[in-house]
mmCIF file of N, CA and C in Angstrom:
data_model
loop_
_atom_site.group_PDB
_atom_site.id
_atom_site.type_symbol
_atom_site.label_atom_id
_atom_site.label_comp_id
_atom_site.label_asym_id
_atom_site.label_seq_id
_atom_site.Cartn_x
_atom_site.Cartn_y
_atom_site.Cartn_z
ATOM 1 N N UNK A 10 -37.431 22.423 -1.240
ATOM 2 C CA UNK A 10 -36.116 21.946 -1.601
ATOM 3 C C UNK A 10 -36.011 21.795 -3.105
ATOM 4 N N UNK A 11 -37.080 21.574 -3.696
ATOM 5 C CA UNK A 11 -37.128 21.123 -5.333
ATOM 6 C C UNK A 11 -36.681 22.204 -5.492
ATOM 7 N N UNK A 12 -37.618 23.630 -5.602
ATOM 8 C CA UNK A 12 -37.048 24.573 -6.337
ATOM 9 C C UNK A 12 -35.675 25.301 -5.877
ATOM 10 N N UNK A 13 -35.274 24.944 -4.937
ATOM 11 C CA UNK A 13 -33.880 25.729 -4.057
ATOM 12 C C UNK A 13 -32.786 25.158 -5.242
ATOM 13 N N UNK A 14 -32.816 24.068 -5.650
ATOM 14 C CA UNK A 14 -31.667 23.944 -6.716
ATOM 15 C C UNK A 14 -32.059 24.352 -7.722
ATOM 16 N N UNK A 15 -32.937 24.246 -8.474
ATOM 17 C CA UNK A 15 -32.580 24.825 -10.007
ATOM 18 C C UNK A 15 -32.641 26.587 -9.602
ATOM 19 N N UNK A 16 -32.845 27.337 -8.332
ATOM 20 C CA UNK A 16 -32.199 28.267 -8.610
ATOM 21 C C UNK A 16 -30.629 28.571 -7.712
ATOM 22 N N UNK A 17 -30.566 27.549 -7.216
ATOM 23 C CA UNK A 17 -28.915 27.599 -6.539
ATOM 24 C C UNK A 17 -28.219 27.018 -8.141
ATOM 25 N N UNK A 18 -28.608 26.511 -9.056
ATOM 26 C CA UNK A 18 -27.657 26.248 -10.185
ATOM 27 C C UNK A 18 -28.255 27.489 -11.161
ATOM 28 N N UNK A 19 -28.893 28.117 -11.129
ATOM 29 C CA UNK A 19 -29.293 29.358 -12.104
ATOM 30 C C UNK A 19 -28.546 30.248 -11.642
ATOM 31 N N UNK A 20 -28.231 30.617 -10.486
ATOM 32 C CA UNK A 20 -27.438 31.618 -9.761
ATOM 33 C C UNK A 20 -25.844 31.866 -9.769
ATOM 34 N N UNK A 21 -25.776 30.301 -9.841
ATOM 35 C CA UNK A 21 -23.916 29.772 -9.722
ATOM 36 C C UNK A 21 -23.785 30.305 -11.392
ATOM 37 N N UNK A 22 -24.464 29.929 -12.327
ATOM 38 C CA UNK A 22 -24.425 30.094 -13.932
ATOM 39 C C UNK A 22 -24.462 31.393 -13.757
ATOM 40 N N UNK A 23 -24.786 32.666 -13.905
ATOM 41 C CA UNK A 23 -25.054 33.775 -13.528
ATOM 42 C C UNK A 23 -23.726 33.935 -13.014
ATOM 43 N N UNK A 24 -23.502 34.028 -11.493
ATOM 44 C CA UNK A 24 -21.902 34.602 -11.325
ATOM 45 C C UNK A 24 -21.038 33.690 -12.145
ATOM 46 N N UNK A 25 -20.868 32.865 -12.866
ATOM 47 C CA UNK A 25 -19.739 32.101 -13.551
ATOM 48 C C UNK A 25 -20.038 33.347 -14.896
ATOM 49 N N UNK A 26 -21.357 33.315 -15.311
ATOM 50 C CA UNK A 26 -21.130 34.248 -16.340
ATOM 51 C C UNK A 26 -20.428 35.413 -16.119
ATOM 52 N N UNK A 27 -20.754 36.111 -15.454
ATOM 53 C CA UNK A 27 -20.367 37.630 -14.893
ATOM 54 C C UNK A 27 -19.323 37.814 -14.482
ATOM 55 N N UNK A 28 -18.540 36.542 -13.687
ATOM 56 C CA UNK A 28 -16.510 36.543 -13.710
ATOM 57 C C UNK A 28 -16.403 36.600 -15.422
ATOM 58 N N UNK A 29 -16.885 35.682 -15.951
ATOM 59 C CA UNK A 29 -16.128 35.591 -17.372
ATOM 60 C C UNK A 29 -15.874 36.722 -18.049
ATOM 61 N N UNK A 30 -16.995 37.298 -18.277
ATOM 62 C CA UNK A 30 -17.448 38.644 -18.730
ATOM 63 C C UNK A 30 -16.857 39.606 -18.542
ATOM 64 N N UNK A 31 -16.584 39.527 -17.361
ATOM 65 C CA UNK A 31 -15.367 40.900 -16.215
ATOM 66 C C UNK A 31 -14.008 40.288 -16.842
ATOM 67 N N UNK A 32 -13.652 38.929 -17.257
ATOM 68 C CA UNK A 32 -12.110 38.972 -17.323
ATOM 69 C C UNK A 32 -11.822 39.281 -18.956
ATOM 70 N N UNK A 33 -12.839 39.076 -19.711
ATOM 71 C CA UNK A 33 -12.619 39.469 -20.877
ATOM 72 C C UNK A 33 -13.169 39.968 -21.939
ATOM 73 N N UNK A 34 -13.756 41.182 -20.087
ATOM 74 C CA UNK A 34 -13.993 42.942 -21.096
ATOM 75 C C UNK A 34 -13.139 43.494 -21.674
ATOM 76 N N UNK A 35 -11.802 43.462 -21.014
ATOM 77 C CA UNK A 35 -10.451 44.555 -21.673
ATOM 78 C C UNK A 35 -9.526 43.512 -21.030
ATOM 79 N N UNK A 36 -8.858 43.066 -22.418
ATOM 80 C CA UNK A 36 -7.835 42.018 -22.212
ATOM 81 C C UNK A 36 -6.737 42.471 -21.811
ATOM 82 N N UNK A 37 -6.526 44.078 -21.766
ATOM 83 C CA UNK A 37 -5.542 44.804 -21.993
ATOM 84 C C UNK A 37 -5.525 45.679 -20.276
ATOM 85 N N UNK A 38 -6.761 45.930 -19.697
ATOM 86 C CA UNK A 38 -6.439 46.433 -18.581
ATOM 87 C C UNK A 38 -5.309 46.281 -17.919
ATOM 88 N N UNK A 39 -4.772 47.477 -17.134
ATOM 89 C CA UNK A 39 -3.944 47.174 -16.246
ATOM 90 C C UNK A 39 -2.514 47.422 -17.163
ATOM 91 N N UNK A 40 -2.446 47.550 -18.269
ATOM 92 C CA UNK A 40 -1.374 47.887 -19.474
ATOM 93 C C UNK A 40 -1.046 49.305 -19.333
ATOM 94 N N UNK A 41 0.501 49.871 -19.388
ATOM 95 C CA UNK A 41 0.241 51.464 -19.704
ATOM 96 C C UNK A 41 1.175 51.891 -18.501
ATOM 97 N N UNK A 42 0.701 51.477 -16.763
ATOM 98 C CA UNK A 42 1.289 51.756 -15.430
ATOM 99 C C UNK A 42 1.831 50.837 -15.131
ATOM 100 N N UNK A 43 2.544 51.470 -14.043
ATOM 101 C CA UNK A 43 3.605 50.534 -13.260
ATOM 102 C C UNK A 43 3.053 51.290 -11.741
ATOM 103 N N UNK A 44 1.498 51.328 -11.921
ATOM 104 C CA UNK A 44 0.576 52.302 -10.454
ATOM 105 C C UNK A 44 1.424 51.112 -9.374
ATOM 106 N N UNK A 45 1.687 51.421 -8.149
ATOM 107 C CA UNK A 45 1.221 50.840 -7.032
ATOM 108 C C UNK A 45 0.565 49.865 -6.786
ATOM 109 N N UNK A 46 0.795 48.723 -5.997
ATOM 110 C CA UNK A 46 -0.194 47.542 -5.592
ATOM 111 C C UNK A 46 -0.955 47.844 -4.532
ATOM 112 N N UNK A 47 -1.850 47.098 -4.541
ATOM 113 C CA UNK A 47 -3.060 47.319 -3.778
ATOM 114 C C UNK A 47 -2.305 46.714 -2.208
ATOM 115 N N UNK A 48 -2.238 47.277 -0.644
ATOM 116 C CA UNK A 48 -1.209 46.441 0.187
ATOM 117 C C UNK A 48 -1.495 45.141 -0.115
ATOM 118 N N UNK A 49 -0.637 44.139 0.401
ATOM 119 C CA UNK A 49 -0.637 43.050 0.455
ATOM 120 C C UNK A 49 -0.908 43.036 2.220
ATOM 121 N N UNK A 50 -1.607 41.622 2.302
ATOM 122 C CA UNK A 50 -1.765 41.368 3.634
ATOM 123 C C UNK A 50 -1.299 41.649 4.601
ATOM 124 N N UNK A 51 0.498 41.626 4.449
ATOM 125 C CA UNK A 51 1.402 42.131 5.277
ATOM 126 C C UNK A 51 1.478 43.824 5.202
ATOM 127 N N UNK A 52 0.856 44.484 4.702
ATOM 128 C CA UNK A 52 0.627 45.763 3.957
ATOM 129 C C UNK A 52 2.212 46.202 3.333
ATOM 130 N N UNK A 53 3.002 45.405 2.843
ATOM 131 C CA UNK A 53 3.978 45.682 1.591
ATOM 132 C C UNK A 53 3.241 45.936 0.794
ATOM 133 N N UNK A 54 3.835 47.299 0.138
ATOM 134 C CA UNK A 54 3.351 47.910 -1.548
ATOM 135 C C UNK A 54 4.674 48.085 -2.269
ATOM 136 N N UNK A 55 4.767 47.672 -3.530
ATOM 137 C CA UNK A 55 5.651 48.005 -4.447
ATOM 138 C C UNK A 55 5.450 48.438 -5.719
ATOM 139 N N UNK A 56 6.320 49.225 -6.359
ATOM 140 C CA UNK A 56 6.314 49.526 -7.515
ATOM 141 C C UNK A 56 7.387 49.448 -8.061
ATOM 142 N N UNK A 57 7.424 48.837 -9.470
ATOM 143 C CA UNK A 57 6.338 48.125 -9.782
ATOM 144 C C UNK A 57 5.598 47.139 -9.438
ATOM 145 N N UNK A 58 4.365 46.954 -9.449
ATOM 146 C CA UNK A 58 3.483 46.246 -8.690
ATOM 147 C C UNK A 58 3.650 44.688 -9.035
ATOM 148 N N UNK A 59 3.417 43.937 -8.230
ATOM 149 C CA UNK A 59 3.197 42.594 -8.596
ATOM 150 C C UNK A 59 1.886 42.205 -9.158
ATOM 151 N N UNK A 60 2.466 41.659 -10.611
ATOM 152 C CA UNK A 60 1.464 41.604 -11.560
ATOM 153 C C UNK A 60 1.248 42.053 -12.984
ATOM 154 N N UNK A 61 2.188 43.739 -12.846
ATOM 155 C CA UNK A 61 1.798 45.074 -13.363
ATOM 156 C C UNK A 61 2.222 44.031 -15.126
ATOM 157 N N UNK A 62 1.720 45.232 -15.953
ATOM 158 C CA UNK A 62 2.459 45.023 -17.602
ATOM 159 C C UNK A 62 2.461 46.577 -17.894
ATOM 160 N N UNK A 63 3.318 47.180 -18.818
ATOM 161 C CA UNK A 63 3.976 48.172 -19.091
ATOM 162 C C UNK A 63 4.583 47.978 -20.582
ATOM 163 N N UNK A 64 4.582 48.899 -21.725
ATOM 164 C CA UNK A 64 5.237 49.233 -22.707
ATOM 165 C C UNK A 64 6.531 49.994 -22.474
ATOM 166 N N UNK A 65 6.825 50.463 -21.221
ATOM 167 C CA UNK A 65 7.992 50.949 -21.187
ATOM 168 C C UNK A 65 8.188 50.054 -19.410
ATOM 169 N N UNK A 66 10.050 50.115 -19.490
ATOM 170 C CA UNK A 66 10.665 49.532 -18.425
ATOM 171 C C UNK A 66 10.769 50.451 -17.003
ATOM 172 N N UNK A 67 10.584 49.684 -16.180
ATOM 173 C CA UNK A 67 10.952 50.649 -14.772
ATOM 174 C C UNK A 67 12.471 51.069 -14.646
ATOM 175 N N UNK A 68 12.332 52.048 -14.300
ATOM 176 C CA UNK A 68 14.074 52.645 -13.685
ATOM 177 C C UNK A 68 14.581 52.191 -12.568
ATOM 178 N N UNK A 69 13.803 51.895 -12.056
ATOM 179 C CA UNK A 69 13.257 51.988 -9.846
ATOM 180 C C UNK A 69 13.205 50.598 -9.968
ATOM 181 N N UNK A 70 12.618 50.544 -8.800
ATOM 182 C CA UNK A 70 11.844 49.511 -7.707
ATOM 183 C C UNK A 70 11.979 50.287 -6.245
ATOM 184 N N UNK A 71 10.203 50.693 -6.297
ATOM 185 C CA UNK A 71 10.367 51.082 -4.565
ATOM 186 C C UNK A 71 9.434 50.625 -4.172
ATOM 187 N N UNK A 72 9.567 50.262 -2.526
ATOM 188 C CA UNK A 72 9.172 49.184 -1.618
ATOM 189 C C UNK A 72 8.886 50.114 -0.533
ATOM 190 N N UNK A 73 7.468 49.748 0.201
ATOM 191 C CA UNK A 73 6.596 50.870 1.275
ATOM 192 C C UNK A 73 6.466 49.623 2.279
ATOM 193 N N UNK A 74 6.975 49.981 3.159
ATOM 194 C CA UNK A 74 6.700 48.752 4.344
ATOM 195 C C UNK A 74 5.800 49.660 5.862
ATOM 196 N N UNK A 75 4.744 48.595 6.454
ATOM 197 C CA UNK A 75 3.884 49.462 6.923
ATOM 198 C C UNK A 75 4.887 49.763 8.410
ATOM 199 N N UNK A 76 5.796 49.499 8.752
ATOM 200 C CA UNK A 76 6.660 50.159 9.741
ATOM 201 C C UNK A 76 8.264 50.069 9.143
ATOM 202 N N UNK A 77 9.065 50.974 9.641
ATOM 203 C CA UNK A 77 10.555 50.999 9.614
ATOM 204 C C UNK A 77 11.371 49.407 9.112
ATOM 205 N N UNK A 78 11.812 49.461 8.384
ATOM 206 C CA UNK A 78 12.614 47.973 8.090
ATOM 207 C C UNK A 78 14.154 48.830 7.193
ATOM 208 N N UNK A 79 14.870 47.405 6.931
ATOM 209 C CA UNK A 79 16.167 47.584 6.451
ATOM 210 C C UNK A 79 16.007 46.832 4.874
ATOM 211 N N UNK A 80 15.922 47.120 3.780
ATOM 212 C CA UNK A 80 15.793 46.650 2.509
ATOM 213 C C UNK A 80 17.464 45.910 2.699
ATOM 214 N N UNK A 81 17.698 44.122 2.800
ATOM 215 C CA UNK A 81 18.750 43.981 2.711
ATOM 216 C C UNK A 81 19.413 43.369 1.801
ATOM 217 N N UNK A 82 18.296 42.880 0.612
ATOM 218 C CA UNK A 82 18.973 42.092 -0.689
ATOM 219 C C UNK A 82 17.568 42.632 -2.024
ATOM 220 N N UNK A 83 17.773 42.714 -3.047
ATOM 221 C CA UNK A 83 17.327 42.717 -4.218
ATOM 222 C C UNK A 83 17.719 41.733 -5.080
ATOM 223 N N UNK A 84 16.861 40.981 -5.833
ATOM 224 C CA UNK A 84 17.916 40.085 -7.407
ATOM 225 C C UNK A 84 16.912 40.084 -7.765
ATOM 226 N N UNK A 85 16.920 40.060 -9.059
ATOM 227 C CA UNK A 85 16.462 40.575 -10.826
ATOM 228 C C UNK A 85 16.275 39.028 -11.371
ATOM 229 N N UNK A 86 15.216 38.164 -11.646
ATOM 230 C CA UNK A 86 16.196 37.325 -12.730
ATOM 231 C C UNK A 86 14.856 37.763 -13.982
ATOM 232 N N UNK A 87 15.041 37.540 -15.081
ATOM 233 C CA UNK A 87 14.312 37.728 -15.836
ATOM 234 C C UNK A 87 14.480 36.329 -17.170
ATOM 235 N N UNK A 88 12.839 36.408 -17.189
ATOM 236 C CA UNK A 88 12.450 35.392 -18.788
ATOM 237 C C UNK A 88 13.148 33.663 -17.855
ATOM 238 N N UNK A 89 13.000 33.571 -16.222
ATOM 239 C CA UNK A 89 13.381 32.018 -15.978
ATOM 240 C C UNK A 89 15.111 32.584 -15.679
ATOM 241 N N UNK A 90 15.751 33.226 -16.545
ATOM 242 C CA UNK A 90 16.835 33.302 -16.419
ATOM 243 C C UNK A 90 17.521 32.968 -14.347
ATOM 244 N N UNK A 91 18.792 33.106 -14.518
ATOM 245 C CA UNK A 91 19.927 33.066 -13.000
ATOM 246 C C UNK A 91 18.957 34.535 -12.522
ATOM 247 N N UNK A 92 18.966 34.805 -11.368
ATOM 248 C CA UNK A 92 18.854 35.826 -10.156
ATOM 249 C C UNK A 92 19.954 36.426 -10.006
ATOM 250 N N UNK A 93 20.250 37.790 -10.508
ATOM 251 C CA UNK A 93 21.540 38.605 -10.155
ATOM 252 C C UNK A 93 21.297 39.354 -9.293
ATOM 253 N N UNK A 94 21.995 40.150 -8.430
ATOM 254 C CA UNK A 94 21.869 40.875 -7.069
ATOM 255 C C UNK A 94 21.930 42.334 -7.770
ATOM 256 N N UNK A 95 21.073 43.109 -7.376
ATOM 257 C CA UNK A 95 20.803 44.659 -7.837
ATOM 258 C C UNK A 95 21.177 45.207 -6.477
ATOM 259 N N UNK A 96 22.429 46.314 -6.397
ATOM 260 C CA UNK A 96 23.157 46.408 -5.167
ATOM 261 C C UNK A 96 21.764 48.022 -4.644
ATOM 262 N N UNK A 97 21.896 47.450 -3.320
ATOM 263 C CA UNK A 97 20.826 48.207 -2.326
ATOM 264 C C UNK A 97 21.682 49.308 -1.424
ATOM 265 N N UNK A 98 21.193 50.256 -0.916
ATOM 266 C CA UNK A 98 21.427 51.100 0.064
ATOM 267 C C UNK A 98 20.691 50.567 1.606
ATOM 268 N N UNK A 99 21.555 50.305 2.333
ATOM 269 C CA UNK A 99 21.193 49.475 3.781
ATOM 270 C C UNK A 99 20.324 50.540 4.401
ATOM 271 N N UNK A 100 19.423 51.478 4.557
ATOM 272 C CA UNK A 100 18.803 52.206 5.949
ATOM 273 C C UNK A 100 17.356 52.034 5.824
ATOM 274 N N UNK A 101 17.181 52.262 7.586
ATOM 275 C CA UNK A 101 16.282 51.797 7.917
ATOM 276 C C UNK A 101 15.206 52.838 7.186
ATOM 277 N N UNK A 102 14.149 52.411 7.287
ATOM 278 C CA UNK A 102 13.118 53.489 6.581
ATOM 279 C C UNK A 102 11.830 52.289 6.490
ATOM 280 N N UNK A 103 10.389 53.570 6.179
ATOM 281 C CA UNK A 103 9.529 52.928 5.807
ATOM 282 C C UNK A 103 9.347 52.650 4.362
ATOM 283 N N UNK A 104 10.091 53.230 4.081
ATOM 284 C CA UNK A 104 10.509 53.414 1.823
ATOM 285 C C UNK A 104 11.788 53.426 1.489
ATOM 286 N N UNK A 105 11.915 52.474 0.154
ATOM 287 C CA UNK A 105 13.175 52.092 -0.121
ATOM 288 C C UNK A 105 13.270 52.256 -1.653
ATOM 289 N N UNK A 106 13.959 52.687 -1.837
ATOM 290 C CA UNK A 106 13.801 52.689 -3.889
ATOM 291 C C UNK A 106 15.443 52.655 -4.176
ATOM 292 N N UNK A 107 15.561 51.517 -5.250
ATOM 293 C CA UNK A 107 16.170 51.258 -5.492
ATOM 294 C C UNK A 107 16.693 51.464 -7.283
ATOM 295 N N UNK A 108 17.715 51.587 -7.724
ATOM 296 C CA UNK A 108 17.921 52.163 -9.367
ATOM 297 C C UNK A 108 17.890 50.689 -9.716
ATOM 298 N N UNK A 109 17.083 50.282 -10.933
ATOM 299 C CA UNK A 109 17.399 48.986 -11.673
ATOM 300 C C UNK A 109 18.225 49.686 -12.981
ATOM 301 N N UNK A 110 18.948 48.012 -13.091
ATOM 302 C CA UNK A 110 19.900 48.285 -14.480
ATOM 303 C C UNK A 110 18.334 48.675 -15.702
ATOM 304 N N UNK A 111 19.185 48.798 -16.611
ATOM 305 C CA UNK A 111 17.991 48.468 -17.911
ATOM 306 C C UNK A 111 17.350 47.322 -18.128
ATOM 307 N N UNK A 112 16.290 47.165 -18.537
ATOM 308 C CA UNK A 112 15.256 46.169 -18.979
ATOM 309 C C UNK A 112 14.879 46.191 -20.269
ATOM 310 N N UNK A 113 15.242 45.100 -20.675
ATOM 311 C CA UNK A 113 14.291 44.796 -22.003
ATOM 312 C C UNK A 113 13.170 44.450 -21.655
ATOM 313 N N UNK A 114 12.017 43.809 -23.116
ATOM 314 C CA UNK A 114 10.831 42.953 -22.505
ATOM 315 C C UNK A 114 11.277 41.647 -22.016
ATOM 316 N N UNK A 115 9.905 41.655 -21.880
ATOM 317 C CA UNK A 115 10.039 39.999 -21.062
ATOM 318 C C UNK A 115 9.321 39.954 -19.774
ATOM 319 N N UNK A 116 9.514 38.968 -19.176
ATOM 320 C CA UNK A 116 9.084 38.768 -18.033
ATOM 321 C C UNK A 116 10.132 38.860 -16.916
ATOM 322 N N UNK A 117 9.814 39.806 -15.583
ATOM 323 C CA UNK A 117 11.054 39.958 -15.084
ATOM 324 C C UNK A 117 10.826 40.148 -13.374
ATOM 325 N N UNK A 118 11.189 39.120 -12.197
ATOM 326 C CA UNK A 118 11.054 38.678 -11.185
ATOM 327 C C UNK A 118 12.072 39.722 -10.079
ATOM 328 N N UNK A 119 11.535 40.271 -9.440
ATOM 329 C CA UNK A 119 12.109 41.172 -8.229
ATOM 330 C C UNK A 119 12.159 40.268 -6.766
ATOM 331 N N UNK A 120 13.309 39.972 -6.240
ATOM 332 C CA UNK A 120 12.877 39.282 -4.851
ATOM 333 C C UNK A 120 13.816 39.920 -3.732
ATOM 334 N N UNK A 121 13.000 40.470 -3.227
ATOM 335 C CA UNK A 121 13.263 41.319 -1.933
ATOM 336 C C UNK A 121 13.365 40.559 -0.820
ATOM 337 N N UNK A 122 14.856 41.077 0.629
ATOM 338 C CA UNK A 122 14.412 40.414 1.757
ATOM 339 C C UNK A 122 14.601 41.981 2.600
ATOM 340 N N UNK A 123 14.171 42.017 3.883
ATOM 341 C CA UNK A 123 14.315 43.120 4.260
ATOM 342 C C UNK A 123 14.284 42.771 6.019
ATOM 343 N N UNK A 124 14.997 43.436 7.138
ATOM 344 C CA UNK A 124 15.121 43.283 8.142
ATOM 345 C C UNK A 124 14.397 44.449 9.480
ATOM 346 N N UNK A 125 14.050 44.089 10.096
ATOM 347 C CA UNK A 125 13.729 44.735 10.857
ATOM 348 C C UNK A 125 14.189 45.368 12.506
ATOM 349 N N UNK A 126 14.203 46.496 12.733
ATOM 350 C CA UNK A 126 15.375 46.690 13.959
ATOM 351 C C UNK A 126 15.358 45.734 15.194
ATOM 352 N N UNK A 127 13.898 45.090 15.669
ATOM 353 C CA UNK A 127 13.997 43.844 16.203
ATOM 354 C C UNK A 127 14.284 42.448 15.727
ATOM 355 N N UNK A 128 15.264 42.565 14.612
ATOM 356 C CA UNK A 128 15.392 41.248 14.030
ATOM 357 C C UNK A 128 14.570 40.455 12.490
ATOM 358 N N UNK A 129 13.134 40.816 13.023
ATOM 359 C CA UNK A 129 12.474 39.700 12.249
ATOM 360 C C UNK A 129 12.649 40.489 10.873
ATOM 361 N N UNK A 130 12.196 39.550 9.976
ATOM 362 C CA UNK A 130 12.376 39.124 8.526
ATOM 363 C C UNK A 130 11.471 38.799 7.621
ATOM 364 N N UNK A 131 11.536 39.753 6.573
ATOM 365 C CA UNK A 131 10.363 39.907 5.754
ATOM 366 C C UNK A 131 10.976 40.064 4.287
ATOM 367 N N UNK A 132 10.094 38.960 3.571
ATOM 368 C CA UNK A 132 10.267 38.250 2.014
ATOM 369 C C UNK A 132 9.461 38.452 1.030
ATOM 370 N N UNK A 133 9.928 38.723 0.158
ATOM 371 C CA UNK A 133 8.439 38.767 -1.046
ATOM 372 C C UNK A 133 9.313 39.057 -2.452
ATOM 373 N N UNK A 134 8.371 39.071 -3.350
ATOM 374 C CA UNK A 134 9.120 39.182 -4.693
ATOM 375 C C UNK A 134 7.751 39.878 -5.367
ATOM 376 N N UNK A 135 8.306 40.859 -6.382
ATOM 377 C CA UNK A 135 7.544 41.060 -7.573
ATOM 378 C C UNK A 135 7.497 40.660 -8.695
ATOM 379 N N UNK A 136 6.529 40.436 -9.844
ATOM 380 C CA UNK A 136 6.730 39.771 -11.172
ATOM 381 C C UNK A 136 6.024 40.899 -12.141
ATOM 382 N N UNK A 137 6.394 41.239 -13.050
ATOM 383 C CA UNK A 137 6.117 42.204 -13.977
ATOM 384 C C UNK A 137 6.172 41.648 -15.633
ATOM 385 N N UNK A 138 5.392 42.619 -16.105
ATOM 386 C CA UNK A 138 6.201 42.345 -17.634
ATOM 387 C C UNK A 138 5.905 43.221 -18.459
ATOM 388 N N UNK A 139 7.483 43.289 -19.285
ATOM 389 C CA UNK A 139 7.477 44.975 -20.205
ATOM 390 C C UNK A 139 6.803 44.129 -21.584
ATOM 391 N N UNK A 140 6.457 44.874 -22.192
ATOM 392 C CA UNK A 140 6.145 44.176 -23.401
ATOM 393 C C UNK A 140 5.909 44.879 -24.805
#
């Protein structure tokens, strides 16, 4: 038991080092695309991804749902700002892409609801930032 801790605390030091290390190899990763998200649990993917950063603004927003749904609301708010409604095309599909107005930088919040032909109801939002 003596020696089980000083190497259960040599070990924990070690992976604490090695997260650190990994988060600020390239401060910048992940800069450049607006790639695809990895699915989410519910296997929703969007692009732009939740998370993403970019030097240039998206045109789009398209949304991959892992069966048929109805994309039935979009709103934009950006930098904290009000939530404005970005008008959608109602059909059913497993992909939905939608035209955004223009974007400046900033930080800028996508919140999607979307319906499904049996009813149920599915929510999520993306967060991005142009910069």
């Amino acid at each position: 038991m003596r020696n089980f801790i000083p190497f259960a605390i040599a070990a924990s030091m070690l992976v604490s080092a090695g997260a650190a290390s990994a988060q600020t190899a390239d401060p910048h990763a992940g800069h450049g695309s607006m790639a695809m998200a990895a699915p989410a649990s519910d296997g929703v993917q969007t692009s732009p991804a939740d998370g993403s950063m970019s030097s240039t603004a998206p045109t789009a927003f398209t949304i991959t749902f892992p069966h048929a749904m109805t994309l039935k609301s979009l709103t934009l708010a950006t930098d904290g700002g009000r939530p404005t409604a970005v008008p959608v095309q109602a059909a059913a599909g497993t992909r939905a892409t939608v035209s955004l107005p223009a974007l400046g930088k900033g930080n800028h919040v996508l919140a999607w609801s979307a319906q499904g032909a049996d009813g149920h109801v599915m929510n999520g939002s993306t967060r991005f930032m142009v910069h």
